[in-house]
Coordinates of C-alpha atoms in Angstrom, one line a residue:
Chain A
M326 CA 162.1 7.4 105.1
F327 CA 160.1 9.6 107.5
I328 CA 157.8 10.6 104.6
M329 CA 157.2 6.9 103.9
L330 CA 156.5 6.2 107.6
I331 CA 154.1 9.1 107.9
F332 CA 151.9 7.6 105.1
I333 CA 151.6 4.2 106.9
L334 CA 149.0 5.6 109.4
P335 CA 146.3 6.7 106.9
I336 CA 147.0 3.7 104.7
T337 CA 146.6 1.3 107.6
L338 CA 143.4 3.0 108.8
N339 CA 142.1 3.0 105.3
F340 CA 142.7 -0.7 104.9
I341 CA 141.1 -1.5 108.3
A342 CA 138.1 0.6 107.4
V343 CA 137.5 -1.3 104.2
Y344 CA 138.2 -4.6 105.9
F345 CA 135.5 -3.9 108.6
L346 CA 133.1 -3.0 105.8
Y347 CA 133.9 -6.3 104.2
N348 CA 133.4 -8.2 107.5
H349 CA 130.0 -6.5 107.9
W350 CA 129.1 -7.6 104.4
K351 CA 130.5 -11.1 104.9
N352 CA 128.2 -11.6 107.9
K353 CA 125.2 -10.9 105.7
N354 CA 124.9 -7.3 106.8
G355 CA 124.0 -8.5 110.3
N356 CA 126.1 -6.6 112.8
K357 CA 125.4 -2.9 112.8
L358 CA 128.3 -2.2 115.1
T359 CA 130.9 -3.4 112.6
F360 CA 129.3 -1.2 110.0
R361 CA 129.4 1.9 112.3
I362 CA 133.0 1.1 113.2
S363 CA 133.9 0.9 109.5
L364 CA 132.3 4.2 108.8
A365 CA 134.0 5.8 111.7
L366 CA 137.4 4.4 110.7
S367 CA 136.8 5.5 107.1
L368 CA 136.1 9.0 108.4
I369 CA 139.3 8.9 110.6
S370 CA 141.4 7.7 107.6
L371 CA 140.0 10.5 105.5
I372 CA 140.9 13.0 108.2
S373 CA 144.4 11.5 108.5
W374 CA 144.9 11.7 104.8
L375 CA 143.7 15.3 104.8
I376 CA 146.1 16.2 107.7
I377 CA 149.1 14.5 106.1
S378 CA 148.7 15.3 102.4
G379 CA 146.4 18.4 102.5
P380 CA 142.8 18.6 101.4
E381 CA 143.4 18.2 97.7
F382 CA 145.9 15.3 97.5
G383 CA 144.3 13.7 100.6
T384 CA 140.9 13.3 99.1
V385 CA 142.3 11.8 95.9
Y386 CA 144.5 9.4 97.9
W387 CA 141.6 8.4 100.2
A388 CA 139.3 7.6 97.2
C389 CA 142.0 5.7 95.3
C390 CA 143.3 3.7 98.2
S391 CA 139.8 2.7 99.3
A392 CA 139.2 1.3 95.8
L393 CA 142.5 -0.5 95.5
F394 CA 142.1 -2.1 99.0
S395 CA 138.6 -3.2 98.3
W396 CA 139.8 -4.9 95.1
V397 CA 142.5 -6.7 97.0
I398 CA 140.0 -7.9 99.5
I399 CA 137.5 -9.0 96.8
L400 CA 140.2 -11.0 95.0
H401 CA 141.3 -12.5 98.3
H402 CA 137.6 -13.4 99.1
R403 CA 137.3 -14.9 95.6
K404 CA 140.4 -17.0 96.1
S405 CA 139.4 -18.3 99.5
N406 CA 136.0 -19.3 98.1
Q407 CA 137.6 -21.0 95.1
S408 CA 138.2 -24.3 96.9
S409 CA 134.6 -24.6 98.0
H410 CA 133.2 -24.4 94.5
K411 CA 133.7 -26.5 91.5
H412 CA 134.7 -24.4 88.6
S413 CA 132.3 -24.9 85.8
F414 CA 132.0 -23.2 82.4
Q415 CA 128.6 -23.1 80.9
K416 CA 129.2 -23.7 77.2
R417 CA 126.9 -21.8 74.9
K418 CA 124.6 -24.0 73.0
N419 CA 123.8 -23.8 69.3
T420 CA 126.5 -21.2 68.9
N421 CA 127.5 -22.2 65.4
N422 CA 124.0 -22.7 64.1
N423 CA 122.9 -19.2 65.1
E424 CA 126.1 -17.6 63.9
A425 CA 125.7 -19.3 60.5
A426 CA 122.1 -18.4 60.3
I427 CA 123.0 -14.8 60.7
T428 CA 125.7 -15.1 58.1
R429 CA 123.4 -16.7 55.7
D430 CA 120.7 -14.1 56.3
S431 CA 123.1 -11.4 55.6
L432 CA 123.6 -12.7 52.1
S433 CA 120.1 -11.9 51.0
L434 CA 119.5 -8.4 49.6
T435 CA 116.2 -7.9 51.5
S436 CA 117.8 -8.6 54.9
L437 CA 120.7 -6.3 54.0
A438 CA 118.3 -3.5 53.1
K439 CA 116.5 -4.1 56.4
R440 CA 119.7 -4.0 58.3
V441 CA 120.8 -0.8 56.6
S442 CA 117.5 0.8 57.4
S443 CA 117.7 -0.3 61.1
Y444 CA 121.3 1.1 61.3
T445 CA 120.1 4.4 59.9
K446 CA 117.3 4.5 62.4
S447 CA 119.6 3.7 65.2
I448 CA 122.1 6.4 64.2
S449 CA 119.4 9.0 63.9
K450 CA 118.1 8.0 67.3
L451 CA 121.7 8.4 68.7
L452 CA 122.1 11.8 67.1
F453 CA 118.7 12.9 68.5
V454 CA 119.6 11.7 72.0
I455 CA 122.8 13.6 71.9
I456 CA 121.8 16.9 70.2
I457 CA 118.5 17.7 72.0
P458 CA 120.1 17.3 75.5
F459 CA 123.0 19.4 74.3
I460 CA 120.7 22.2 73.4
F461 CA 118.7 21.8 76.6
S462 CA 121.7 21.7 78.9
A463 CA 123.7 24.4 77.0
S464 CA 120.6 26.7 77.2
I465 CA 120.2 26.2 81.0
S466 CA 123.9 26.6 81.8
F467 CA 124.8 29.4 79.4
L468 CA 121.7 31.5 80.2
L469 CA 122.8 32.0 83.8
P470 CA 125.7 34.4 83.2
L471 CA 123.6 36.2 80.6
V472 CA 120.7 36.7 82.9
S473 CA 122.8 37.8 85.8
Q474 CA 125.2 39.8 83.6
N475 CA 128.0 38.3 85.6
F476 CA 131.0 37.1 83.6
S477 CA 133.4 36.5 86.4
S478 CA 135.6 33.4 86.6
N479 CA 133.4 31.8 89.2
M480 CA 130.2 32.3 87.3
L481 CA 131.7 31.1 84.0
M482 CA 133.2 28.0 85.7
F483 CA 129.9 27.3 87.4
S484 CA 128.0 27.4 84.2
L485 CA 130.6 25.2 82.4
G486 CA 130.5 22.7 85.2
L487 CA 126.7 22.7 85.3
F488 CA 126.7 22.1 81.5
L489 CA 129.0 19.1 81.9
I490 CA 126.8 17.6 84.5
I491 CA 123.4 18.4 83.0
W492 CA 124.3 17.2 79.5
P493 CA 124.9 13.5 80.4
L494 CA 122.0 13.4 82.8
S495 CA 119.6 14.8 80.1
I496 CA 121.0 12.3 77.6
L497 CA 119.8 9.6 80.0
E498 CA 116.4 11.3 80.4
C499 CA 116.0 11.9 76.6
Y500 CA 116.6 8.2 75.9
K501 CA 113.8 7.4 78.4
F502 CA 111.5 9.9 76.8
I503 CA 112.1 8.4 73.3
N504 CA 109.9 5.5 74.3
R505 CA 107.1 7.9 75.1
P506 CA 106.7 10.1 72.0
K507 CA 104.3 12.7 73.7
R508 CA 106.8 13.4 76.4
L509 CA 109.7 13.5 74.0
M510 CA 107.8 16.1 71.9
L511 CA 107.5 18.2 75.0
F512 CA 111.1 17.8 75.9
S513 CA 112.4 18.7 72.5
S514 CA 110.0 21.7 72.2
L515 CA 111.2 22.9 75.6
S516 CA 114.8 22.6 74.5
I517 CA 114.1 24.6 71.3
C518 CA 112.3 27.2 73.4
M519 CA 115.2 27.5 75.7
L520 CA 117.6 27.9 72.8
L521 CA 115.5 30.6 71.4
S522 CA 115.4 32.3 74.8
V523 CA 119.2 32.3 75.0
V524 CA 119.5 33.8 71.5
G525 CA 116.7 36.3 72.4
T526 CA 118.4 37.4 75.6
K527 CA 121.7 37.8 73.7
L528 CA 120.0 39.9 71.0
V529 CA 118.2 42.1 73.5
Chain B
M1232 CA 113.8 -5.3 98.3
K1233 CA 113.4 -1.6 98.9
T1234 CA 115.1 0.7 96.4
F1235 CA 115.2 4.4 95.8
F1236 CA 114.2 4.1 92.2
T1237 CA 111.1 2.5 90.6
K1238 CA 111.3 -0.8 88.7
L1239 CA 110.6 1.0 85.4
N1240 CA 113.3 3.5 86.2
I1241 CA 115.8 0.7 86.9
R1242 CA 114.8 -1.2 83.7
Q1243 CA 115.1 2.0 81.6
S1244 CA 118.5 2.8 83.1
L1245 CA 119.8 -0.6 82.3
N1246 CA 118.6 -0.2 78.7
V1247 CA 120.2 3.2 78.3
H1248 CA 123.4 1.9 80.1
S1249 CA 123.8 -1.0 77.6
W1250 CA 122.6 1.1 74.6
L1251 CA 125.1 3.9 75.2
G1252 CA 127.9 1.5 76.2
L1253 CA 127.5 -0.5 73.0
W1254 CA 127.6 2.6 70.8
F1255 CA 130.8 3.9 72.4
C1256 CA 132.6 0.9 73.8
G1257 CA 135.3 0.9 71.0
L1258 CA 136.0 4.6 71.6
I1259 CA 135.9 4.4 75.4
Y1260 CA 138.2 1.4 75.3
I1261 CA 140.9 3.0 73.2
I1262 CA 140.7 6.3 75.1
C1263 CA 140.9 4.6 78.5
L1264 CA 143.7 2.3 77.6
S1265 CA 145.8 5.0 75.9
G1266 CA 145.0 7.3 78.8
S1267 CA 146.2 4.8 81.3
F1268 CA 149.5 4.4 79.5
S1269 CA 149.8 8.1 78.9
V1270 CA 150.1 8.7 82.6
L1271 CA 153.7 7.4 82.2
F1272 CA 154.5 9.6 79.2
E1273 CA 157.4 11.2 80.9
E1274 CA 159.0 7.8 81.5
F1275 CA 158.4 6.7 77.9
E1276 CA 160.0 9.9 76.6
R1277 CA 163.1 9.2 78.7
L1278 CA 163.1 5.6 77.4
E1279 CA 162.9 6.8 73.8
Q1280 CA 165.8 9.3 74.3
P1281 CA 167.9 7.7 77.0
Y1282 CA 171.1 9.6 76.2
I1283 CA 169.9 13.2 77.0
S1284 CA 171.6 14.7 80.1
E1285 CA 169.5 14.5 83.3
Y1286 CA 169.9 16.6 86.3
D1287 CA 167.6 18.3 88.8
Y1288 CA 168.7 22.0 88.7
F1289 CA 169.3 24.4 85.8
K1290 CA 171.3 27.5 86.8
P1291 CA 169.5 30.8 86.1
E1292 CA 172.8 32.3 85.0
L1293 CA 172.6 30.0 81.9
I1294 CA 169.2 31.2 80.8
A1295 CA 170.3 34.4 79.0
P1296 CA 173.1 32.7 76.9
A1297 CA 170.7 29.8 76.0
I1298 CA 168.0 32.2 74.7
A1299 CA 170.7 34.1 72.8
E1300 CA 171.9 30.9 71.2
Y1301 CA 168.3 29.9 70.5
N1302 CA 167.6 33.1 68.6
L1303 CA 170.9 32.7 66.7
R1304 CA 169.9 29.2 65.6
N1305 CA 166.4 30.3 64.5
K1306 CA 167.8 33.5 62.9
K1307 CA 164.9 35.5 64.4
V1308 CA 163.6 36.6 67.8
A1309 CA 160.7 34.5 68.7
D1310 CA 157.5 36.0 70.1
I1311 CA 157.5 33.8 73.2
I1312 CA 160.4 31.5 74.3
Y1313 CA 159.8 28.8 76.9
I1314 CA 162.5 27.1 78.9
V1315 CA 161.0 24.0 80.5
L1316 CA 163.0 23.3 83.7
P1317 CA 163.9 19.8 85.1
T1318 CA 161.3 18.2 87.4
E1319 CA 161.2 15.0 89.4
G1320 CA 159.3 13.2 86.6
L1321 CA 161.4 14.6 83.7
P1322 CA 164.8 15.8 84.9
R1323 CA 165.7 17.5 81.6
T1324 CA 165.7 21.0 80.4
H1325 CA 164.5 22.1 77.0
I1326 CA 164.0 25.3 75.2
T1327 CA 161.3 26.0 72.6
D1328 CA 159.1 28.6 70.9
G1329 CA 156.5 26.1 70.1
V1330 CA 158.0 25.3 66.7
Q1331 CA 161.7 24.5 67.2
E1332 CA 162.9 22.7 70.3
W1333 CA 166.3 21.6 71.8
F1334 CA 167.4 19.9 75.0
L1335 CA 169.9 21.8 77.2
A1336 CA 172.8 20.2 79.0
E1337 CA 173.5 21.0 82.6
D1338 CA 176.2 23.6 81.4
G1339 CA 173.7 25.2 79.0
Q1340 CA 175.1 23.5 75.9
F1341 CA 172.5 22.6 73.2
E1342 CA 171.9 18.9 72.8
D1343 CA 169.6 17.0 70.5
Q1344 CA 166.1 18.0 69.5
P1345 CA 163.3 15.9 71.1
H1346 CA 162.5 12.9 69.0
T1347 CA 159.9 10.7 70.7
P1348 CA 157.6 9.5 67.9
W1349 CA 155.9 6.7 69.9
T1350 CA 155.2 8.7 73.0
S1351 CA 153.9 11.6 70.9
M1352 CA 151.7 9.1 69.0
L1353 CA 150.4 7.6 72.3
K1354 CA 149.6 11.1 73.7
E1355 CA 147.9 12.2 70.5
L1356 CA 145.9 9.0 70.4
H1357 CA 144.5 9.7 73.9
T1358 CA 144.0 13.5 73.4
S1359 CA 142.6 13.6 69.8
L1360 CA 142.6 10.1 68.3
H1361 CA 145.0 11.4 65.7
L1362 CA 142.1 13.5 64.2
P1363 CA 142.5 17.3 63.6
T1364 CA 143.1 18.7 67.1
I1365 CA 139.8 20.5 67.8
I1366 CA 137.6 17.7 66.3
G1367 CA 139.6 15.0 68.0
M1368 CA 139.7 16.7 71.4
S1369 CA 136.0 17.5 71.3
L1370 CA 135.3 13.9 70.5
V1371 CA 137.4 12.7 73.4
G1372 CA 135.7 15.2 75.7
F1373 CA 132.4 14.0 74.5
V1374 CA 133.4 10.4 75.4
G1375 CA 134.0 11.8 78.9
V1376 CA 130.4 13.0 79.0
I1377 CA 129.3 9.5 77.8
I1378 CA 131.4 7.9 80.6
F1379 CA 129.7 10.2 83.1
A1380 CA 126.3 9.2 81.8
L1381 CA 127.3 5.5 81.9
I1382 CA 128.4 5.7 85.5
I1383 CA 125.1 7.4 86.6
S1384 CA 122.9 5.0 84.6
G1385 CA 125.0 2.1 85.9
I1386 CA 124.4 3.1 89.5
I1387 CA 120.6 3.5 89.0
A1388 CA 120.4 0.3 86.9
H1389 CA 122.0 -1.9 89.7
P1390 CA 120.0 -1.3 92.9
R1391 CA 122.1 -3.9 94.8
I1392 CA 125.4 -2.4 93.6
F1393 CA 126.4 -1.1 97.1
R1394 CA 124.8 -4.0 99.0
D1395 CA 126.9 -6.5 97.0
A1396 CA 130.0 -4.4 97.3
F1397 CA 132.3 -7.4 97.8
L1398 CA 130.4 -10.1 95.9
L1399 CA 132.5 -12.1 93.4
R1400 CA 130.8 -15.4 92.8
R1401 CA 132.6 -18.6 91.7
G1402 CA 131.1 -21.6 90.1
H1403 CA 128.6 -19.6 88.1
S1404 CA 128.6 -18.9 84.4
Q1405 CA 131.3 -16.9 82.7
R1406 CA 128.8 -14.1 82.2
Q1407 CA 127.9 -14.0 85.9
Q1408 CA 131.6 -13.8 86.8
Q1409 CA 132.2 -11.0 84.3
T1410 CA 129.1 -9.1 85.6
D1411 CA 130.4 -9.4 89.2
L1412 CA 133.8 -8.2 88.3
H1413 CA 132.3 -5.4 86.2
N1414 CA 130.1 -4.2 89.1
R1415 CA 132.8 -4.6 91.8
L1416 CA 135.5 -2.7 89.9
G1417 CA 132.9 -0.1 88.9
V1418 CA 131.3 0.5 92.3
W1419 CA 134.6 1.0 94.2
G1420 CA 136.1 3.1 91.4
I1421 CA 133.1 5.5 91.1
P1422 CA 134.8 8.5 92.7
F1423 CA 137.9 8.1 90.5
H1424 CA 136.0 7.3 87.4
L1425 CA 133.6 10.2 87.8
M1426 CA 136.5 12.6 88.4
I1427 CA 138.4 11.3 85.3
A1428 CA 135.2 11.6 83.2
L1429 CA 134.4 15.1 84.3
T1430 CA 137.9 16.5 84.1
G1431 CA 138.4 14.7 80.7
A1432 CA 135.2 16.2 79.4
F1433 CA 136.2 19.7 80.6
I1434 CA 139.7 19.5 79.0
G1435 CA 138.4 17.9 75.8
L1436 CA 135.4 20.2 75.3
S1437 CA 137.2 23.3 76.4
S1438 CA 137.6 24.7 72.9
V1439 CA 133.9 24.1 72.1
L1440 CA 132.8 25.6 75.5
I1441 CA 135.1 28.6 75.1
G1442 CA 133.8 29.1 71.5
I1443 CA 130.2 29.1 72.7
G1444 CA 131.0 31.3 75.7
A1445 CA 132.9 33.8 73.6
A1446 CA 130.1 34.0 71.1
L1447 CA 127.5 34.6 73.8
Y1448 CA 129.4 36.9 76.2
F1449 CA 132.4 38.4 74.5
D1450 CA 131.4 39.2 70.9
D1451 CA 133.3 36.2 69.6
D1452 CA 136.5 37.2 71.3
Q1453 CA 137.9 33.8 72.5
Q1454 CA 140.9 35.4 74.2
A1455 CA 138.5 37.5 76.3
M1456 CA 136.7 34.4 77.4
V1457 CA 140.0 32.6 78.3
D1458 CA 141.1 35.8 80.2
A1459 CA 137.9 35.9 82.1
I1460 CA 138.5 32.4 83.5
Y1461 CA 142.2 32.2 83.8
G1462 CA 143.2 35.9 84.3
T1463 CA 145.0 38.4 82.0
D1464 CA 148.6 39.3 81.4
P1465 CA 149.7 42.6 83.1
I1466 CA 150.8 45.5 80.9
V1467 CA 154.5 46.1 81.5
I1468 CA 156.4 49.0 79.9
S1469 CA 160.1 48.6 79.6
Q1470 CA 162.9 50.1 77.6
G1471 CA 163.9 46.7 76.1
E1472 CA 166.7 46.3 78.6
T1473 CA 168.3 42.9 79.4
V1474 CA 166.2 40.6 81.6
D1475 CA 167.8 39.8 84.9
Y1476 CA 166.8 36.1 85.3
V1477 CA 169.0 35.5 88.3
Q1478 CA 167.3 38.3 90.2
A1479 CA 163.8 37.0 89.1
F1480 CA 164.5 33.5 90.5
A1481 CA 165.9 35.1 93.7
S1482 CA 162.8 37.2 94.1
L1483 CA 160.6 34.1 93.6
K1484 CA 162.5 32.3 96.3
A1485 CA 162.0 35.2 98.7
I1486 CA 158.3 35.5 98.0
Q1487 CA 157.4 31.8 97.9
P1488 CA 160.3 29.6 99.2
N1489 CA 158.3 26.4 98.7
A1490 CA 157.5 27.0 95.0
K1491 CA 159.2 24.7 92.5
P1492 CA 159.8 26.4 89.2
I1493 CA 158.7 24.2 86.3
Y1494 CA 159.1 26.6 83.3
L1495 CA 159.7 30.2 82.4
A1496 CA 158.3 32.1 79.4
V1497 CA 159.8 35.3 78.0
H1498 CA 157.3 37.3 76.0
K1499 CA 158.4 39.8 73.3
L1500 CA 162.1 39.8 74.3
G1501 CA 163.8 43.1 73.7
S1502 CA 160.6 45.1 73.1
E1503 CA 158.8 47.6 75.2
Q1504 CA 156.2 44.9 76.3
Q1505 CA 158.8 42.3 77.3
L1506 CA 157.7 40.2 80.2
L1507 CA 159.1 37.3 82.2
E1508 CA 156.8 34.7 83.6
I1509 CA 158.0 31.9 85.9
A1510 CA 155.5 29.0 86.5
A1511 CA 156.0 27.1 89.7
T1512 CA 154.2 24.2 91.4
L1513 CA 153.1 24.7 95.0
P1514 CA 153.3 21.9 97.7
G1515 CA 150.0 20.2 98.3
R1516 CA 148.2 22.0 95.5
L1517 CA 146.6 20.4 92.4
V1518 CA 146.8 23.6 90.3
Y1519 CA 149.0 23.0 87.3
S1520 CA 151.2 25.9 88.4
E1521 CA 151.1 29.5 89.8
I1522 CA 152.4 32.0 87.3
Y1523 CA 154.6 34.8 88.7
R1524 CA 155.3 37.8 86.4
F1525 CA 158.5 39.8 86.6
N1526 CA 159.8 43.0 85.1
P1527 CA 163.2 43.1 83.3
A1528 CA 164.9 44.0 86.6
G1529 CA 163.7 40.8 88.1
E1530 CA 161.1 42.4 90.4
L1531 CA 157.7 40.8 90.9
V1532 CA 154.9 42.5 89.0
D1533 CA 152.1 40.2 90.1
Q1534 CA 150.9 36.6 90.1
Q1535 CA 148.1 35.3 87.9
G1536 CA 146.0 34.1 90.9
L1537 CA 145.8 30.5 89.7
S1538 CA 146.4 29.3 93.3
N1539 CA 144.9 32.1 95.3
G1540 CA 142.5 33.8 92.9
P1541 CA 138.8 33.1 92.4
E1542 CA 137.7 29.6 93.2
G1543 CA 136.5 29.1 89.6
R1544 CA 140.0 29.8 88.3
Q1545 CA 141.6 27.5 90.8
I1546 CA 139.2 24.7 89.9
A1547 CA 139.8 25.2 86.2
Y1548 CA 143.6 25.1 86.6
S1549 CA 143.4 22.0 88.9
T1550 CA 141.7 19.8 86.3
Y1551 CA 144.9 19.1 84.4
R1552 CA 147.0 17.5 87.2
L1553 CA 143.9 15.8 88.6
H1554 CA 143.3 14.2 85.3
F1555 CA 146.9 13.3 84.4
G1556 CA 147.9 12.1 87.9
H1557 CA 151.1 14.2 87.7
F1558 CA 151.4 15.4 91.3
D1559 CA 153.3 14.5 94.4
S1560 CA 155.3 11.3 93.7
F1561 CA 155.8 8.6 91.1
W1562 CA 153.5 6.3 93.1
V1563 CA 150.5 8.5 92.2
K1564 CA 151.2 7.6 88.5
I1565 CA 151.1 3.9 89.4
I1566 CA 147.8 4.3 91.3
Y1567 CA 146.4 6.2 88.3
L1568 CA 147.7 3.5 85.9
L1569 CA 145.9 0.8 88.0
M1570 CA 142.7 2.8 88.3
G1571 CA 142.8 3.7 84.6
L1572 CA 143.2 0.0 83.7
S1573 CA 140.3 -0.9 85.9
L1574 CA 138.1 1.6 84.0
T1575 CA 139.3 0.0 80.8
Y1576 CA 138.4 -3.5 82.1
V1577 CA 134.9 -2.2 83.2
C1578 CA 134.4 -1.2 79.5
I1579 CA 135.6 -4.5 78.2
S1580 CA 133.6 -6.6 80.6
G1581 CA 130.5 -4.5 80.0
T1582 CA 130.6 -5.3 76.3
N1583 CA 131.4 -8.9 77.0
I1584 CA 128.4 -9.2 79.2
W1585 CA 126.1 -8.0 76.4
L1586 CA 127.8 -10.3 73.9
E1587 CA 127.4 -13.3 76.2
K1588 CA 123.7 -12.3 76.8
R1589 CA 122.9 -12.7 73.1
K1590 CA 123.6 -16.4 73.4
Y1591 CA 124.9 -16.6 69.8
T1592 CA 128.1 -15.6 68.1
S1593 CA 128.3 -13.3 65.1
W1594 CA 131.0 -11.1 63.5
V1595 CA 130.5 -8.6 66.2
N1596 CA 132.0 -10.9 68.8
H1597 CA 135.1 -11.4 66.7
A1598 CA 135.4 -7.7 65.8
W1599 CA 135.2 -6.8 69.5
K1600 CA 137.8 -9.4 70.4
A1601 CA 140.0 -8.2 67.6
W1602 CA 139.7 -4.6 68.8
V1603 CA 140.4 -5.4 72.4
C1604 CA 143.5 -7.5 71.7
G1605 CA 144.5 -5.4 68.7
V1606 CA 144.9 -2.0 70.4
P1607 CA 147.7 -3.2 72.9
L1608 CA 149.3 -5.3 70.1
A1609 CA 149.3 -2.4 67.7
L1610 CA 150.9 -0.2 70.4
V1611 CA 153.7 -2.7 70.9
I1612 CA 154.2 -3.2 67.1
S1613 CA 154.3 0.6 66.6
Y1614 CA 156.8 1.0 69.4
L1615 CA 159.1 -1.7 67.9
L1616 CA 158.9 -0.4 64.4
T1617 CA 159.8 3.2 65.4
Y1618 CA 163.3 1.7 65.7
L1619 CA 163.1 1.2 61.9
E1620 CA 162.2 4.9 61.5
L1621 CA 158.6 4.0 60.5
E1622 CA 155.8 6.5 61.1
A1623 CA 154.3 5.4 64.5
V1624 CA 150.8 6.7 63.7
A1625 CA 150.6 4.9 60.3
V1626 CA 152.0 1.7 61.8
F1627 CA 149.5 1.8 64.7
W1628 CA 146.4 2.3 62.7
G1629 CA 147.6 0.2 59.8
S1630 CA 148.3 -2.8 62.0
L1631 CA 145.2 -2.3 64.1
I1632 CA 142.8 -2.1 61.2
T1633 CA 144.4 -4.8 59.1
G1634 CA 144.8 -7.2 62.0
S1635 CA 141.2 -6.6 63.2
C1636 CA 139.8 -7.1 59.7
I1637 CA 141.8 -10.2 59.0
Y1638 CA 140.8 -11.8 62.3
T1639 CA 137.1 -10.9 62.1
L1640 CA 136.8 -12.1 58.5
S1641 CA 138.7 -15.3 59.0
K1642 CA 136.7 -16.2 62.1
T1643 CA 133.4 -15.3 60.4
M1644 CA 134.2 -17.2 57.3
R1645 CA 135.3 -20.2 59.3
A1646 CA 131.9 -20.3 61.0
Q1647 CA 130.0 -20.7 57.8
P1648 CA 131.3 -24.2 56.6
E1649 CA 130.5 -25.6 60.0
Y1650 CA 126.9 -24.8 59.5
Q1651 CA 126.8 -26.2 56.0
T1652 CA 128.2 -29.5 57.1

């Protein structure tokens, strides 16, 4: 019972903080004071979570509770607005025509061949966008311990974490480069050079 | 409107967001949905075998006879024997060497062997998609990387995402409503979704990463790479004497009174290298456990340093509980379930937005609908049919693929005559 009661304080603070943020947003971002209050309350709720649950559990609870409360407020906001709007569905036009046109198209051999070729291109593009960034990020991250000759737990975890962050980011960049062939060439050559440097460092 | 990113950057991010999302939506959906339900795997295991004895304390005096009985049943001395102790989530004890496994009653008597086909199917679906373990786990880990990329590109692609943090419009088109819900669930869930993606990628890709690391730094010795991150076992020399489990538990209580033992492992029992490990959770810590090592007399040799060693080791060992949501109380599991379902919905709505944007319907719309409705349905069907002793994995994939194909084909075929008329 006491444990339940002790959680009420951060939960309430968390809710009020999100509610103040909502109020600020509702008033078309006008009042800066409510925004500052919401930030301050948010900070206080984080601190109270940290004090009550410890730094590890507290951070998780704070992030999750803020998300859950915001969804409750959003749904409430949606419900309260419901009466003021007429619910209207925009039906899609020409749905069947287009659908059938595609079905009919797919029956011809030429279009089938075209489609297969476009799928093949698409798959090779996907593989390219995944593999080149993999080489690039793996080279950067795994080179660090090799260069520093430090294979401690901290260094290894740092390089693994770095890899898991750089890989997705370079996937995004690689996709952007694909639309500019010259830059893409540069990116992929850089990746191969880095791979060679890792292998070279290892061999030396 | 002032934004941090250029218009070109925003447009490109939106393109890559939808391109990546569409490539992987099916996989992301099945992994997120099965992951959300897997949070409750302990509860499902209890549901599948409700008659197993439940209690919250297993007496250390009963450990030695249980191990002796286990070896007798197996007709050999196993290399490592684990006794998994009762916890709040799963108040049952079981003994295993990784091959054979039995539940133990409160008085140490052997009960049934674990038989939880549906829960095992659900867990394996989430961890490896029922593919060979390393391939499946790596694929799931890779999906974590893709989710991370999707979150980042989503943030860049929507410059008003934080400004419209509470916006949920009514009276607009269905696509607009889906977009609003997609963005609102997405933006508030960013910390949780990022954490799930990163920890999932780390857990899933661990075998690949360890393989690369071992090849580069430790002459292909994967165990050396694992030891460098998680720490090594101590060298204990004994005369093969009987292990004093009661004393070991007493020593643990004296050293760390707040530690809650979750399992013990006996290595090379009866040999010169025999070693007893007791893993225990610590209050307020996300580390899966701290492992305390004891000599046969029950005296502490050392601890692995998972909770007080290098920060890298602590982070590595904290990813598991952080990803599973198995810490503190049952309510954390409920929060994780809700947050996991929100990520699943973000995936569904994202694909729906793209389908609506096309302004025409093709087999892709039907296939996506079949997949979205089919996965939960197949999970229910496979659960019900396990009562008829049918293979859960086969039923799940059989019903999902057959159902999806029939639905997609029938819907696509039905659309054609309408055009002809």
